[in-house]
Amino acid sequence: MQETNLYSKIIAGTMTWGSWGKQLSKPQMIDLMNYCLEIGITTFDHADIYGDYSMEKDFGAAFGESGIERSKIQLISKCGIQMTSGRNNAVAHYQYDAAYIIWSAEQSLKKLKTEYLDLLLIHRPSPLMVADEIAEAIQKLKADGKIKEFGVSNFTPSQIAMLETKIPVSINQVEFSLTHDIPMYDGTFDDCLANNRIAMAWSPLGNFFRAENDRNTRIKNVLKDLEKKYDANTSQLILAFIMNHPAKVFPVVGTTSKQRLKDSLNATNINLELQDWFILLEASKGEPVP
């Protein structure tokens, strides 16, 4: 597995900072950025579509006035989803021709007030994507110093293999949590481990706090004892579960709460005992591990 100091172990997800969530003001965004840096969260995850294409601009305006040195942070963005809201599209779709990818990345740079992205991700796979087109765009963006690394989000191993006939893929960011553990079984993390690919996880707490169901009740009952044993709260243990996977997953944490951000960072120090990890897995599955 690739070891990197480029990204902070906890990544701050910005999707709900703006109009899709907390609607933070510019001073509030500046304050939150500075707090993240104070505690050691230096990586910020974006996508062009967040806030109906407005979040990057709002973040960039705050960053531009924050006084934070660009070299002190890492900026991730994604491109390729064309929505009907925020743009004059007749239908939601994906667009991955070389010219569009370059244009989209350049728009992100302009909005974020930066000369480069540390990482650009293709947001979701399209049935019409052509590896040559994507490779052409990424090679041009790298050559021009506009992106440092290239990766994908929500891709299967076979889709990555198709792209890698033309361009190396450094990272795959996928949905992964105690309540959504598919990447452990569909080859996604096997691919990361086998190919020295970084794994990132969006929605790392899953639906635990959003849904009342039998699975979450089982998990809650197990966590009561583990919270005492590890002197940790529920969120920290759920994060520890995914970070204890051999793929060394980087969680993208979407909270704007300072306390929850600090708790998330502290979760990186929790080493779950082997049987406790499987106790959580069993609670999630609702049956003994076969």
Short mmCIF file of N, CA and C in Angstrom, two decimals, residues 66-235:
data_model
loop_
_atom_site.label_atom_id
_atom_site.label_comp_id
_atom_site.label_asym_id
_atom_site.label_seq_id
_atom_site.Cartn_x
_atom_site.Cartn_y
_atom_site.Cartn_z
N SER A 66 -7.99 34.33 3.72
CA SER A 66 -7.65 33.64 4.96
C SER A 66 -6.22 33.86 5.42
N GLY A 67 -5.35 34.19 4.48
CA GLY A 67 -3.94 34.32 4.81
C GLY A 67 -3.22 32.99 4.90
N ILE A 68 -3.92 31.90 4.58
CA ILE A 68 -3.32 30.56 4.63
C ILE A 68 -2.41 30.38 3.41
N GLU A 69 -1.19 29.89 3.64
CA GLU A 69 -0.29 29.63 2.54
C GLU A 69 -0.78 28.41 1.75
N ARG A 70 -0.75 28.54 0.43
CA ARG A 70 -1.23 27.44 -0.42
C ARG A 70 -0.45 26.16 -0.15
N SER A 71 0.81 26.27 0.14
CA SER A 71 1.63 25.08 0.34
C SER A 71 1.27 24.33 1.62
N LYS A 72 0.48 24.94 2.48
CA LYS A 72 0.10 24.32 3.76
C LYS A 72 -1.12 23.43 3.64
N ILE A 73 -1.83 23.50 2.51
CA ILE A 73 -3.05 22.71 2.36
C ILE A 73 -3.01 21.91 1.06
N GLN A 74 -3.90 20.92 0.98
CA GLN A 74 -4.08 20.14 -0.24
C GLN A 74 -5.54 20.29 -0.69
N LEU A 75 -5.72 20.56 -1.96
CA LEU A 75 -7.06 20.74 -2.52
C LEU A 75 -7.36 19.61 -3.50
N ILE A 76 -8.49 18.96 -3.26
CA ILE A 76 -8.99 17.90 -4.14
C ILE A 76 -10.25 18.41 -4.81
N SER A 77 -10.41 18.13 -6.09
CA SER A 77 -11.71 18.39 -6.72
C SER A 77 -12.04 17.27 -7.70
N LYS A 78 -13.29 17.30 -8.15
CA LYS A 78 -13.80 16.26 -9.04
C LYS A 78 -14.52 16.94 -10.20
N CYS A 79 -14.60 16.24 -11.31
CA CYS A 79 -15.31 16.79 -12.46
C CYS A 79 -16.02 15.69 -13.22
N GLY A 80 -16.91 16.08 -14.10
CA GLY A 80 -17.53 15.14 -15.02
C GLY A 80 -19.02 15.00 -14.93
N ILE A 81 -19.62 15.36 -13.78
CA ILE A 81 -21.08 15.28 -13.66
C ILE A 81 -21.67 16.58 -14.18
N GLN A 82 -22.57 16.47 -15.11
CA GLN A 82 -23.29 17.63 -15.64
C GLN A 82 -24.72 17.58 -15.09
N MET A 83 -25.05 18.54 -14.22
CA MET A 83 -26.38 18.59 -13.62
C MET A 83 -27.28 19.55 -14.39
N THR A 84 -28.57 19.42 -14.16
CA THR A 84 -29.52 20.36 -14.76
C THR A 84 -29.63 21.63 -13.92
N SER A 85 -29.42 21.51 -12.61
CA SER A 85 -29.43 22.71 -11.75
C SER A 85 -28.06 23.34 -11.78
N GLY A 86 -28.04 24.66 -11.97
CA GLY A 86 -26.77 25.37 -12.02
C GLY A 86 -26.18 25.47 -13.41
N ARG A 87 -26.73 24.69 -14.35
CA ARG A 87 -26.26 24.76 -15.73
C ARG A 87 -27.43 24.54 -16.67
N ASN A 88 -27.27 24.97 -17.89
CA ASN A 88 -28.35 24.88 -18.87
C ASN A 88 -28.30 23.54 -19.59
N ASN A 89 -28.57 22.46 -18.83
CA ASN A 89 -28.58 21.12 -19.40
C ASN A 89 -30.00 20.57 -19.44
N ALA A 90 -30.34 19.86 -20.49
CA ALA A 90 -31.67 19.28 -20.61
C ALA A 90 -31.80 18.01 -19.78
N VAL A 91 -30.67 17.35 -19.52
CA VAL A 91 -30.69 16.10 -18.78
C VAL A 91 -29.38 15.97 -18.00
N ALA A 92 -29.44 15.37 -16.83
CA ALA A 92 -28.21 15.09 -16.08
C ALA A 92 -27.40 14.04 -16.83
N HIS A 93 -26.09 14.25 -16.92
CA HIS A 93 -25.26 13.32 -17.67
C HIS A 93 -23.80 13.45 -17.24
N TYR A 94 -22.95 12.61 -17.83
CA TYR A 94 -21.52 12.69 -17.59
C TYR A 94 -20.83 13.17 -18.86
N GLN A 95 -19.76 13.94 -18.70
CA GLN A 95 -19.03 14.43 -19.86
C GLN A 95 -17.53 14.29 -19.60
N TYR A 96 -16.86 13.51 -20.44
CA TYR A 96 -15.45 13.23 -20.22
C TYR A 96 -14.60 13.36 -21.48
N ASP A 97 -14.99 14.23 -22.41
CA ASP A 97 -14.07 14.50 -23.50
C ASP A 97 -12.92 15.36 -22.97
N ALA A 98 -11.78 15.31 -23.65
CA ALA A 98 -10.58 15.98 -23.15
C ALA A 98 -10.79 17.48 -22.94
N ALA A 99 -11.43 18.12 -23.89
CA ALA A 99 -11.62 19.57 -23.79
C ALA A 99 -12.46 19.94 -22.57
N TYR A 100 -13.49 19.13 -22.30
CA TYR A 100 -14.35 19.44 -21.14
C TYR A 100 -13.60 19.24 -19.83
N ILE A 101 -12.85 18.15 -19.71
CA ILE A 101 -12.11 17.90 -18.47
C ILE A 101 -11.13 19.04 -18.19
N ILE A 102 -10.42 19.47 -19.22
CA ILE A 102 -9.46 20.58 -19.05
C ILE A 102 -10.20 21.85 -18.65
N TRP A 103 -11.30 22.15 -19.34
CA TRP A 103 -12.08 23.35 -19.02
C TRP A 103 -12.59 23.30 -17.59
N SER A 104 -13.12 22.15 -17.19
CA SER A 104 -13.68 22.01 -15.86
C SER A 104 -12.61 22.20 -14.79
N ALA A 105 -11.44 21.58 -15.00
CA ALA A 105 -10.35 21.74 -14.03
C ALA A 105 -9.91 23.19 -13.93
N GLU A 106 -9.85 23.86 -15.05
CA GLU A 106 -9.45 25.28 -15.05
C GLU A 106 -10.49 26.14 -14.35
N GLN A 107 -11.76 25.80 -14.49
CA GLN A 107 -12.81 26.51 -13.75
C GLN A 107 -12.64 26.32 -12.25
N SER A 108 -12.31 25.09 -11.84
CA SER A 108 -12.09 24.83 -10.42
C SER A 108 -10.92 25.64 -9.90
N LEU A 109 -9.84 25.74 -10.68
CA LEU A 109 -8.69 26.53 -10.27
C LEU A 109 -9.07 27.99 -10.07
N LYS A 110 -9.83 28.50 -11.01
CA LYS A 110 -10.24 29.90 -10.94
C LYS A 110 -11.11 30.16 -9.71
N LYS A 111 -12.08 29.27 -9.47
CA LYS A 111 -12.99 29.45 -8.34
C LYS A 111 -12.27 29.29 -7.01
N LEU A 112 -11.37 28.32 -6.93
CA LEU A 112 -10.67 28.05 -5.67
C LEU A 112 -9.51 29.02 -5.43
N LYS A 113 -9.24 29.86 -6.40
CA LYS A 113 -8.14 30.83 -6.31
C LYS A 113 -6.80 30.14 -6.04
N THR A 114 -6.52 29.18 -6.89
CA THR A 114 -5.27 28.43 -6.78
C THR A 114 -4.71 28.16 -8.16
N GLU A 115 -3.41 27.93 -8.24
CA GLU A 115 -2.78 27.65 -9.53
C GLU A 115 -2.74 26.17 -9.85
N TYR A 116 -3.03 25.33 -8.84
CA TYR A 116 -2.99 23.89 -9.08
C TYR A 116 -3.90 23.16 -8.11
N LEU A 117 -4.33 21.98 -8.49
CA LEU A 117 -5.03 21.04 -7.62
C LEU A 117 -4.04 19.95 -7.22
N ASP A 118 -4.07 19.57 -5.97
CA ASP A 118 -3.23 18.46 -5.55
C ASP A 118 -3.75 17.14 -6.13
N LEU A 119 -5.07 17.09 -6.34
CA LEU A 119 -5.68 15.87 -6.87
C LEU A 119 -6.94 16.21 -7.64
N LEU A 120 -7.06 15.69 -8.84
CA LEU A 120 -8.28 15.78 -9.63
C LEU A 120 -8.84 14.39 -9.81
N LEU A 121 -10.13 14.23 -9.49
CA LEU A 121 -10.80 12.95 -9.61
C LEU A 121 -11.87 13.00 -10.70
N ILE A 122 -11.98 11.95 -11.48
CA ILE A 122 -13.15 11.75 -12.34
C ILE A 122 -14.27 11.30 -11.41
N HIS A 123 -15.37 12.04 -11.38
CA HIS A 123 -16.34 11.91 -10.29
C HIS A 123 -17.11 10.59 -10.30
N ARG A 124 -17.60 10.19 -11.43
CA ARG A 124 -18.32 8.91 -11.54
C ARG A 124 -18.06 8.32 -12.93
N PRO A 125 -18.06 7.02 -13.03
CA PRO A 125 -17.81 6.41 -14.33
C PRO A 125 -18.98 6.64 -15.29
N SER A 126 -18.66 6.86 -16.54
CA SER A 126 -19.68 7.00 -17.58
C SER A 126 -19.59 5.80 -18.52
N PRO A 127 -20.73 5.28 -18.97
CA PRO A 127 -20.68 4.19 -19.95
C PRO A 127 -20.05 4.62 -21.27
N LEU A 128 -19.93 5.94 -21.48
CA LEU A 128 -19.38 6.44 -22.74
C LEU A 128 -17.95 6.96 -22.62
N MET A 129 -17.32 6.79 -21.46
CA MET A 129 -15.98 7.36 -21.30
C MET A 129 -14.97 6.61 -22.17
N VAL A 130 -14.02 7.38 -22.68
CA VAL A 130 -12.98 6.86 -23.56
C VAL A 130 -11.63 7.14 -22.90
N ALA A 131 -10.86 6.10 -22.67
CA ALA A 131 -9.60 6.26 -21.95
C ALA A 131 -8.66 7.24 -22.62
N ASP A 132 -8.61 7.23 -23.94
CA ASP A 132 -7.71 8.14 -24.66
C ASP A 132 -8.05 9.60 -24.38
N GLU A 133 -9.35 9.92 -24.32
CA GLU A 133 -9.77 11.30 -24.07
C GLU A 133 -9.37 11.74 -22.67
N ILE A 134 -9.62 10.87 -21.69
CA ILE A 134 -9.29 11.21 -20.31
C ILE A 134 -7.78 11.34 -20.15
N ALA A 135 -7.04 10.42 -20.73
CA ALA A 135 -5.58 10.47 -20.65
C ALA A 135 -5.02 11.75 -21.27
N GLU A 136 -5.57 12.14 -22.41
CA GLU A 136 -5.10 13.36 -23.08
C GLU A 136 -5.27 14.57 -22.17
N ALA A 137 -6.43 14.66 -21.51
CA ALA A 137 -6.69 15.80 -20.63
C ALA A 137 -5.76 15.79 -19.42
N ILE A 138 -5.62 14.64 -18.80
CA ILE A 138 -4.81 14.55 -17.58
C ILE A 138 -3.35 14.82 -17.88
N GLN A 139 -2.85 14.30 -18.97
CA GLN A 139 -1.45 14.54 -19.34
C GLN A 139 -1.21 16.03 -19.59
N LYS A 140 -2.17 16.70 -20.21
CA LYS A 140 -2.03 18.14 -20.48
C LYS A 140 -2.08 18.93 -19.17
N LEU A 141 -3.01 18.59 -18.29
CA LEU A 141 -3.13 19.31 -17.02
C LEU A 141 -1.89 19.11 -16.15
N LYS A 142 -1.34 17.90 -16.17
CA LYS A 142 -0.12 17.65 -15.40
C LYS A 142 1.07 18.39 -16.01
N ALA A 143 1.18 18.35 -17.32
CA ALA A 143 2.29 19.02 -17.99
C ALA A 143 2.27 20.51 -17.74
N ASP A 144 1.08 21.07 -17.63
CA ASP A 144 0.93 22.51 -17.40
C ASP A 144 1.00 22.88 -15.91
N GLY A 145 1.20 21.87 -15.05
CA GLY A 145 1.31 22.14 -13.62
C GLY A 145 0.00 22.46 -12.94
N LYS A 146 -1.11 22.11 -13.58
CA LYS A 146 -2.42 22.46 -13.03
C LYS A 146 -2.99 21.40 -12.09
N ILE A 147 -2.50 20.16 -12.19
CA ILE A 147 -2.85 19.13 -11.23
C ILE A 147 -1.58 18.34 -10.90
N LYS A 148 -1.53 17.84 -9.65
CA LYS A 148 -0.38 17.02 -9.25
C LYS A 148 -0.66 15.53 -9.40
N GLU A 149 -1.86 15.11 -8.97
CA GLU A 149 -2.20 13.69 -9.04
C GLU A 149 -3.56 13.52 -9.69
N PHE A 150 -3.76 12.32 -10.24
CA PHE A 150 -5.02 11.98 -10.90
C PHE A 150 -5.60 10.72 -10.27
N GLY A 151 -6.92 10.77 -10.07
CA GLY A 151 -7.60 9.60 -9.55
C GLY A 151 -9.04 9.55 -10.03
N VAL A 152 -9.79 8.63 -9.44
CA VAL A 152 -11.19 8.45 -9.81
C VAL A 152 -12.03 8.34 -8.54
N SER A 153 -13.32 8.41 -8.72
CA SER A 153 -14.25 8.26 -7.60
C SER A 153 -15.39 7.35 -8.05
N ASN A 154 -15.70 6.37 -7.22
CA ASN A 154 -16.82 5.46 -7.47
C ASN A 154 -16.58 4.52 -8.66
N PHE A 155 -15.33 4.21 -8.94
CA PHE A 155 -14.99 3.33 -10.06
C PHE A 155 -14.80 1.90 -9.58
N THR A 156 -15.14 0.95 -10.43
CA THR A 156 -14.87 -0.46 -10.16
C THR A 156 -13.43 -0.78 -10.60
N PRO A 157 -12.87 -1.87 -10.11
CA PRO A 157 -11.53 -2.25 -10.54
C PRO A 157 -11.41 -2.41 -12.06
N SER A 158 -12.44 -2.96 -12.70
CA SER A 158 -12.35 -3.15 -14.15
C SER A 158 -12.37 -1.82 -14.90
N GLN A 159 -13.12 -0.85 -14.37
CA GLN A 159 -13.14 0.47 -15.00
C GLN A 159 -11.79 1.17 -14.85
N ILE A 160 -11.17 0.99 -13.68
CA ILE A 160 -9.83 1.55 -13.49
C ILE A 160 -8.83 0.86 -14.42
N ALA A 161 -8.94 -0.45 -14.54
CA ALA A 161 -8.03 -1.18 -15.42
C ALA A 161 -8.15 -0.69 -16.86
N MET A 162 -9.36 -0.38 -17.28
CA MET A 162 -9.56 0.16 -18.62
C MET A 162 -8.83 1.49 -18.78
N LEU A 163 -8.98 2.38 -17.77
CA LEU A 163 -8.30 3.68 -17.84
C LEU A 163 -6.78 3.50 -17.83
N GLU A 164 -6.32 2.53 -17.05
CA GLU A 164 -4.87 2.38 -16.90
C GLU A 164 -4.20 1.78 -18.13
N THR A 165 -4.97 1.44 -19.14
CA THR A 165 -4.34 1.11 -20.42
C THR A 165 -3.75 2.37 -21.06
N LYS A 166 -4.17 3.54 -20.54
CA LYS A 166 -3.71 4.81 -21.13
C LYS A 166 -3.10 5.77 -20.12
N ILE A 167 -3.52 5.69 -18.83
CA ILE A 167 -3.07 6.67 -17.85
C ILE A 167 -3.08 6.04 -16.45
N PRO A 168 -2.03 6.23 -15.65
CA PRO A 168 -2.02 5.68 -14.30
C PRO A 168 -3.07 6.36 -13.41
N VAL A 169 -3.67 5.59 -12.51
CA VAL A 169 -4.69 6.08 -11.59
C VAL A 169 -4.15 5.91 -10.16
N SER A 170 -3.97 7.01 -9.44
CA SER A 170 -3.33 6.96 -8.13
C SER A 170 -4.29 6.67 -6.99
N ILE A 171 -5.57 7.04 -7.15
CA ILE A 171 -6.50 7.04 -6.02
C ILE A 171 -7.89 6.64 -6.49
N ASN A 172 -8.63 5.95 -5.61
CA ASN A 172 -10.05 5.69 -5.83
C ASN A 172 -10.81 6.11 -4.57
N GLN A 173 -11.69 7.06 -4.72
CA GLN A 173 -12.53 7.51 -3.60
C GLN A 173 -13.92 6.91 -3.76
N VAL A 174 -14.32 6.10 -2.77
CA VAL A 174 -15.58 5.37 -2.88
C VAL A 174 -16.39 5.49 -1.60
N GLU A 175 -17.65 5.11 -1.67
CA GLU A 175 -18.47 5.06 -0.47
C GLU A 175 -18.07 3.83 0.34
N PHE A 176 -17.74 4.07 1.62
CA PHE A 176 -17.33 2.96 2.48
C PHE A 176 -17.58 3.31 3.93
N SER A 177 -18.22 2.40 4.65
CA SER A 177 -18.50 2.60 6.07
C SER A 177 -18.88 1.26 6.68
N LEU A 178 -19.12 1.28 7.97
CA LEU A 178 -19.58 0.07 8.65
C LEU A 178 -20.94 -0.37 8.13
N THR A 179 -21.74 0.56 7.66
CA THR A 179 -23.06 0.21 7.13
C THR A 179 -23.08 0.10 5.60
N HIS A 180 -21.95 0.35 4.97
CA HIS A 180 -21.82 0.17 3.51
C HIS A 180 -20.42 -0.40 3.26
N ASP A 181 -20.30 -1.71 3.38
CA ASP A 181 -18.98 -2.34 3.35
C ASP A 181 -18.65 -3.02 2.03
N ILE A 182 -19.39 -2.71 0.99
CA ILE A 182 -19.23 -3.38 -0.31
C ILE A 182 -17.79 -3.34 -0.83
N PRO A 183 -17.05 -2.22 -0.68
CA PRO A 183 -15.69 -2.21 -1.24
C PRO A 183 -14.76 -3.28 -0.68
N MET A 184 -15.09 -3.85 0.47
CA MET A 184 -14.27 -4.93 1.01
C MET A 184 -14.48 -6.24 0.27
N TYR A 185 -15.58 -6.33 -0.48
CA TYR A 185 -15.97 -7.61 -1.08
C TYR A 185 -16.06 -7.59 -2.60
N ASP A 186 -16.10 -6.41 -3.21
CA ASP A 186 -16.29 -6.37 -4.67
C ASP A 186 -14.98 -6.17 -5.43
N GLY A 187 -13.86 -6.24 -4.71
CA GLY A 187 -12.57 -6.11 -5.37
C GLY A 187 -11.97 -4.72 -5.30
N THR A 188 -12.74 -3.73 -4.83
CA THR A 188 -12.26 -2.35 -4.81
C THR A 188 -10.99 -2.20 -3.97
N PHE A 189 -11.03 -2.68 -2.73
CA PHE A 189 -9.85 -2.53 -1.88
C PHE A 189 -8.76 -3.54 -2.22
N ASP A 190 -9.14 -4.70 -2.77
CA ASP A 190 -8.12 -5.63 -3.27
C ASP A 190 -7.31 -4.95 -4.36
N ASP A 191 -8.01 -4.22 -5.22
CA ASP A 191 -7.35 -3.49 -6.30
C ASP A 191 -6.41 -2.43 -5.75
N CYS A 192 -6.86 -1.70 -4.72
CA CYS A 192 -6.00 -0.67 -4.12
C CYS A 192 -4.74 -1.29 -3.54
N LEU A 193 -4.91 -2.39 -2.81
CA LEU A 193 -3.77 -3.04 -2.19
C LEU A 193 -2.82 -3.64 -3.23
N ALA A 194 -3.38 -4.26 -4.25
CA ALA A 194 -2.56 -4.93 -5.26
C ALA A 194 -1.80 -3.94 -6.14
N ASN A 195 -2.37 -2.74 -6.30
CA ASN A 195 -1.80 -1.79 -7.26
C ASN A 195 -1.28 -0.51 -6.62
N ASN A 196 -1.06 -0.57 -5.29
CA ASN A 196 -0.46 0.58 -4.60
C ASN A 196 -1.28 1.84 -4.81
N ARG A 197 -2.62 1.67 -4.76
CA ARG A 197 -3.54 2.77 -5.00
C ARG A 197 -4.11 3.27 -3.67
N ILE A 198 -4.16 4.57 -3.50
CA ILE A 198 -4.71 5.14 -2.27
C ILE A 198 -6.23 4.98 -2.27
N ALA A 199 -6.78 4.60 -1.12
CA ALA A 199 -8.23 4.47 -0.96
C ALA A 199 -8.74 5.62 -0.09
N MET A 200 -9.75 6.31 -0.57
CA MET A 200 -10.44 7.33 0.20
C MET A 200 -11.90 6.93 0.33
N ALA A 201 -12.54 7.35 1.43
CA ALA A 201 -13.93 6.96 1.67
C ALA A 201 -14.81 8.16 1.91
N TRP A 202 -15.85 8.30 1.08
CA TRP A 202 -16.85 9.32 1.38
C TRP A 202 -17.99 8.67 2.17
N SER A 203 -18.72 9.49 2.90
CA SER A 203 -19.77 9.01 3.81
C SER A 203 -19.23 7.93 4.75
N PRO A 204 -18.12 8.21 5.46
CA PRO A 204 -17.49 7.17 6.27
C PRO A 204 -18.28 6.75 7.51
N LEU A 205 -19.30 7.53 7.89
CA LEU A 205 -20.16 7.11 9.01
C LEU A 205 -21.40 6.38 8.50
N GLY A 206 -21.53 6.27 7.20
CA GLY A 206 -22.67 5.57 6.62
C GLY A 206 -23.99 6.20 7.02
N ASN A 207 -25.01 5.36 7.19
CA ASN A 207 -26.33 5.89 7.56
C ASN A 207 -26.62 5.70 9.04
N PHE A 208 -25.56 5.44 9.84
CA PHE A 208 -25.77 5.11 11.25
C PHE A 208 -26.56 6.18 11.99
N PHE A 209 -26.28 7.43 11.71
CA PHE A 209 -26.97 8.52 12.41
C PHE A 209 -28.20 9.01 11.66
N ARG A 210 -28.46 8.43 10.50
CA ARG A 210 -29.56 8.93 9.66
C ARG A 210 -30.73 7.97 9.56
N ALA A 211 -30.53 6.73 9.94
CA ALA A 211 -31.59 5.72 9.74
C ALA A 211 -31.79 4.91 11.02
N GLU A 212 -33.04 4.57 11.27
CA GLU A 212 -33.37 3.67 12.37
C GLU A 212 -33.77 2.33 11.77
N ASN A 213 -32.93 1.33 11.97
CA ASN A 213 -33.21 0.01 11.41
C ASN A 213 -32.54 -1.05 12.29
N ASP A 214 -32.79 -2.30 11.97
CA ASP A 214 -32.25 -3.39 12.79
C ASP A 214 -30.73 -3.39 12.80
N ARG A 215 -30.13 -3.12 11.64
CA ARG A 215 -28.67 -3.12 11.56
C ARG A 215 -28.07 -2.08 12.51
N ASN A 216 -28.58 -0.87 12.45
CA ASN A 216 -28.02 0.18 13.29
C ASN A 216 -28.30 -0.05 14.78
N THR A 217 -29.41 -0.70 15.08
CA THR A 217 -29.68 -1.06 16.47
C THR A 217 -28.66 -2.07 16.98
N ARG A 218 -28.33 -3.06 16.14
CA ARG A 218 -27.32 -4.05 16.53
C ARG A 218 -25.97 -3.38 16.76
N ILE A 219 -25.60 -2.50 15.85
CA ILE A 219 -24.32 -1.81 15.97
C ILE A 219 -24.29 -0.96 17.25
N LYS A 220 -25.38 -0.27 17.49
CA LYS A 220 -25.46 0.59 18.68
C LYS A 220 -25.27 -0.22 19.96
N ASN A 221 -25.87 -1.38 20.00
CA ASN A 221 -25.76 -2.23 21.20
C ASN A 221 -24.32 -2.70 21.42
N VAL A 222 -23.63 -3.02 20.34
CA VAL A 222 -22.24 -3.46 20.45
C VAL A 222 -21.33 -2.30 20.85
N LEU A 223 -21.63 -1.13 20.32
CA LEU A 223 -20.77 0.03 20.58
C LEU A 223 -20.78 0.46 22.04
N LYS A 224 -21.87 0.16 22.76
CA LYS A 224 -21.94 0.57 24.16
C LYS A 224 -20.76 0.05 24.96
N ASP A 225 -20.42 -1.21 24.78
CA ASP A 225 -19.29 -1.79 25.50
C ASP A 225 -17.95 -1.31 24.94
N LEU A 226 -17.87 -1.17 23.63
CA LEU A 226 -16.61 -0.75 23.02
C LEU A 226 -16.27 0.70 23.35
N GLU A 227 -17.27 1.54 23.50
CA GLU A 227 -17.02 2.93 23.87
C GLU A 227 -16.29 3.01 25.21
N LYS A 228 -16.70 2.17 26.14
CA LYS A 228 -16.05 2.15 27.46
C LYS A 228 -14.63 1.58 27.33
N LYS A 229 -14.49 0.51 26.59
CA LYS A 229 -13.21 -0.16 26.46
C LYS A 229 -12.15 0.75 25.84
N TYR A 230 -12.54 1.50 24.81
CA TYR A 230 -11.57 2.32 24.08
C TYR A 230 -11.61 3.80 24.48
N ASP A 231 -12.50 4.13 25.43
CA ASP A 231 -12.67 5.52 25.83
C ASP A 231 -12.87 6.41 24.60
N ALA A 232 -13.81 5.99 23.78
CA ALA A 232 -14.07 6.68 22.51
C ALA A 232 -15.57 6.76 22.28
N ASN A 233 -15.99 7.72 21.46
CA ASN A 233 -17.41 7.85 21.17
C ASN A 233 -17.79 7.04 19.93
N THR A 234 -19.08 7.02 19.65
CA THR A 234 -19.61 6.21 18.55
C THR A 234 -18.96 6.54 17.22
N SER A 235 -18.90 7.82 16.88
CA SER A 235 -18.33 8.23 15.59
C SER A 235 -16.88 7.80 15.46
#
